[in-house]
CSV table of C-alpha atoms in Angstrom, one decimal:
chain,number,residue,atom,x,y,z
H,17,UNK,CA,-59.6,28.9,0.3
H,18,UNK,CA,-58.8,25.1,-0.2
H,19,UNK,CA,-56.4,23.5,1.4
H,20,UNK,CA,-54.2,23.3,-1.8
H,21,UNK,CA,-54.3,27.0,-1.5
H,22,UNK,CA,-54.5,29.0,-4.9
H,23,UNK,CA,-53.5,27.0,-8.4
H,24,UNK,CA,-51.9,28.8,-11.5
H,25,UNK,CA,-51.9,27.0,-15.2
H,26,UNK,CA,-48.3,26.6,-15.3
H,27,UNK,CA,-47.8,25.5,-18.5
H,28,UNK,CA,-50.4,23.3,-21.0
H,29,UNK,CA,-49.5,20.1,-23.3
H,30,UNK,CA,-50.2,19.1,-26.7
H,31,UNK,CA,-49.9,16.4,-28.6
H,32,UNK,CA,-48.7,16.7,-32.5
H,33,UNK,CA,-48.2,14.8,-35.5
H,34,UNK,CA,-45.5,16.6,-36.9
H,35,UNK,CA,-43.2,18.6,-34.5
H,36,UNK,CA,-41.0,20.4,-36.8
H,37,UNK,CA,-44.5,21.8,-38.6
H,38,UNK,CA,-46.2,22.8,-35.1
H,39,UNK,CA,-43.1,24.4,-33.9
H,40,UNK,CA,-43.2,26.2,-37.4
H,41,UNK,CA,-47.2,27.4,-36.5
H,42,UNK,CA,-46.0,28.1,-32.7
H,43,UNK,CA,-43.0,29.7,-33.1
H,44,UNK,CA,-43.1,31.7,-36.4
H,45,UNK,CA,-46.3,32.7,-36.9
H,46,UNK,CA,-47.7,32.3,-33.2
H,47,UNK,CA,-44.0,34.0,-32.0
H,48,UNK,CA,-43.0,31.7,-29.4
H,49,UNK,CA,-39.5,30.8,-28.7
H,50,UNK,CA,-38.2,27.3,-28.1
H,51,UNK,CA,-36.9,27.2,-24.8
H,52,UNK,CA,-35.2,23.3,-25.4
H,53,UNK,CA,-36.1,20.4,-27.4
H,54,UNK,CA,-35.6,16.5,-26.8
H,55,UNK,CA,-35.9,13.3,-27.8
H,56,UNK,CA,-36.6,10.1,-25.8
H,57,UNK,CA,-38.3,6.6,-26.8
H,58,UNK,CA,-39.1,7.4,-30.3
H,59,UNK,CA,-40.9,10.7,-29.2
H,60,UNK,CA,-39.8,14.2,-29.4
H,61,UNK,CA,-40.9,17.5,-27.5
H,62,UNK,CA,-40.0,21.1,-27.4
H,63,UNK,CA,-40.6,23.7,-24.6
H,64,UNK,CA,-42.1,27.3,-25.7
H,65,UNK,CA,-42.2,30.5,-24.1
H,66,UNK,CA,-42.0,34.1,-23.9
H,67,UNK,CA,-39.9,36.1,-21.9
H,68,UNK,CA,-37.9,32.8,-20.8
H,69,UNK,CA,-41.7,31.8,-19.4
H,70,UNK,CA,-42.7,28.2,-20.2
H,71,UNK,CA,-46.5,28.3,-21.9
H,72,UNK,CA,-46.6,25.6,-24.1
H,73,UNK,CA,-45.2,21.7,-24.9
H,74,UNK,CA,-45.4,20.4,-27.9
H,75,UNK,CA,-45.2,16.1,-27.9
H,76,UNK,CA,-45.1,14.8,-31.0
H,77,UNK,CA,-46.9,11.5,-30.4
H,78,UNK,CA,-50.2,11.9,-31.9
H,79,UNK,CA,-51.7,10.3,-35.3
H,80,UNK,CA,-54.8,11.8,-36.7
H,81,UNK,CA,-56.5,15.1,-36.1
H,82,UNK,CA,-57.7,16.9,-33.3
H,83,UNK,CA,-61.4,15.9,-32.1
H,84,UNK,CA,-63.8,17.9,-30.4
H,85,UNK,CA,-66.1,15.3,-30.0
H,86,UNK,CA,-63.7,13.5,-28.0
H,87,UNK,CA,-63.2,14.1,-23.8
H,88,UNK,CA,-59.8,16.5,-23.4
H,89,UNK,CA,-59.0,20.1,-24.4
H,90,UNK,CA,-62.0,22.0,-25.4
H,91,UNK,CA,-59.8,25.3,-27.0
H,92,UNK,CA,-56.5,26.6,-25.6
H,93,UNK,CA,-56.8,30.7,-25.4
H,94,UNK,CA,-54.2,33.1,-25.4
H,95,UNK,CA,-54.9,37.0,-24.3
H,96,UNK,CA,-53.0,39.3,-26.5
H,97,UNK,CA,-51.6,43.0,-25.3
H,98,UNK,CA,-54.2,44.7,-27.6
H,99,UNK,CA,-56.9,44.6,-30.4
H,100,UNK,CA,-54.2,45.8,-32.9
H,101,UNK,CA,-52.1,42.9,-31.5
H,102,UNK,CA,-55.1,40.3,-32.2
H,103,UNK,CA,-55.5,41.9,-35.9
H,104,UNK,CA,-51.7,41.6,-36.5
H,105,UNK,CA,-52.4,37.6,-35.8
H,106,UNK,CA,-54.9,37.3,-37.8
H,107,UNK,CA,-53.1,38.5,-40.8
H,108,UNK,CA,-50.1,36.3,-40.2
H,109,UNK,CA,-52.5,33.5,-39.7
H,110,UNK,CA,-54.6,34.1,-42.7
H,111,UNK,CA,-50.9,34.8,-44.7
H,112,UNK,CA,-50.2,31.3,-43.8
H,113,UNK,CA,-53.5,29.9,-45.1
H,114,UNK,CA,-55.1,29.1,-41.4
H,115,UNK,CA,-58.5,27.7,-40.8
H,116,UNK,CA,-60.8,30.3,-38.9
H,117,UNK,CA,-63.8,29.3,-37.6
H,118,UNK,CA,-65.0,33.3,-38.3
H,119,UNK,CA,-64.5,35.7,-40.4
H,120,UNK,CA,-62.4,38.8,-38.7
H,121,UNK,CA,-62.5,39.6,-34.9
H,122,UNK,CA,-65.8,38.7,-33.1
H,123,UNK,CA,-67.1,39.4,-29.8
H,124,UNK,CA,-67.3,36.8,-26.8
H,125,UNK,CA,-71.1,37.4,-26.6
H,126,UNK,CA,-73.4,39.8,-28.1
H,127,UNK,CA,-72.5,43.6,-26.9
H,128,UNK,CA,-69.1,42.5,-25.3
H,129,UNK,CA,-66.1,44.3,-25.1
H,130,UNK,CA,-63.9,41.1,-25.1
H,131,UNK,CA,-63.8,39.3,-28.2
H,132,UNK,CA,-60.8,38.4,-30.7
H,133,UNK,CA,-60.3,35.5,-33.7
H,134,UNK,CA,-60.7,31.7,-33.4
H,135,UNK,CA,-59.0,29.4,-35.4
H,136,UNK,CA,-57.4,25.6,-35.8
H,137,UNK,CA,-53.6,24.7,-35.5
H,138,UNK,CA,-52.4,22.4,-37.9
H,139,UNK,CA,-53.2,19.4,-36.2
H,140,UNK,CA,-56.6,20.6,-35.5
H,141,UNK,CA,-56.6,22.1,-32.0
H,142,UNK,CA,-59.2,25.1,-31.5
H,143,UNK,CA,-57.2,27.9,-30.2
H,144,UNK,CA,-58.4,31.6,-29.5
H,145,UNK,CA,-56.5,34.6,-29.4
H,146,UNK,CA,-58.2,37.6,-27.8
H,147,UNK,CA,-58.6,40.8,-25.5
H,148,UNK,CA,-60.8,41.6,-22.4
H,149,UNK,CA,-61.3,44.9,-24.0
H,150,UNK,CA,-61.4,46.6,-27.5
H,151,UNK,CA,-63.8,44.5,-29.2
H,152,UNK,CA,-66.4,46.8,-28.9
H,153,UNK,CA,-69.0,47.1,-31.9
H,154,UNK,CA,-67.6,43.6,-32.8
H,155,UNK,CA,-70.9,41.0,-34.2
H,156,UNK,CA,-71.0,37.7,-32.0
H,157,UNK,CA,-71.2,35.2,-34.2
H,158,UNK,CA,-73.7,33.0,-31.6
H,159,UNK,CA,-77.1,35.0,-29.9
H,160,UNK,CA,-76.9,33.2,-26.8
H,161,UNK,CA,-73.9,30.8,-26.1
H,162,UNK,CA,-70.9,32.3,-25.6
H,163,UNK,CA,-68.5,32.5,-28.8
H,164,UNK,CA,-65.8,30.1,-27.9
H,165,UNK,CA,-68.1,28.1,-26.7
H,166,UNK,CA,-69.4,25.6,-29.9
H,167,UNK,CA,-66.2,26.4,-32.5
């Protein structure tokens, strides 16, 4: 163990282009609650969570779309309670017209019990909702690379 001790992720901050649109996506579709909102120096922000626990902060201070070719966030992954919850999320996202990287639930790698869905938020940020078990038998889209690696 290092001198600073064990670290855990507290929350993730995302830059967005349209806070209202992102709130509708992350709140209405993915089920996050707005824990707080604010405006300062011409920018707006919101704190999102579940069960009172902060998970995401959205910062309206970006232009353009997500660029996977630039350094920074590769993708943001959420763990669901069950494969049924992953499929429910897929149905809600499909109804909204969300862009998916793969069709349906896919395995994290060939033969894995873990897997999920891979999609994009309104600004193109790559997202994943998966489970550690329950995806047995699902196909893996890549033979050797992890599914979340290159979508």
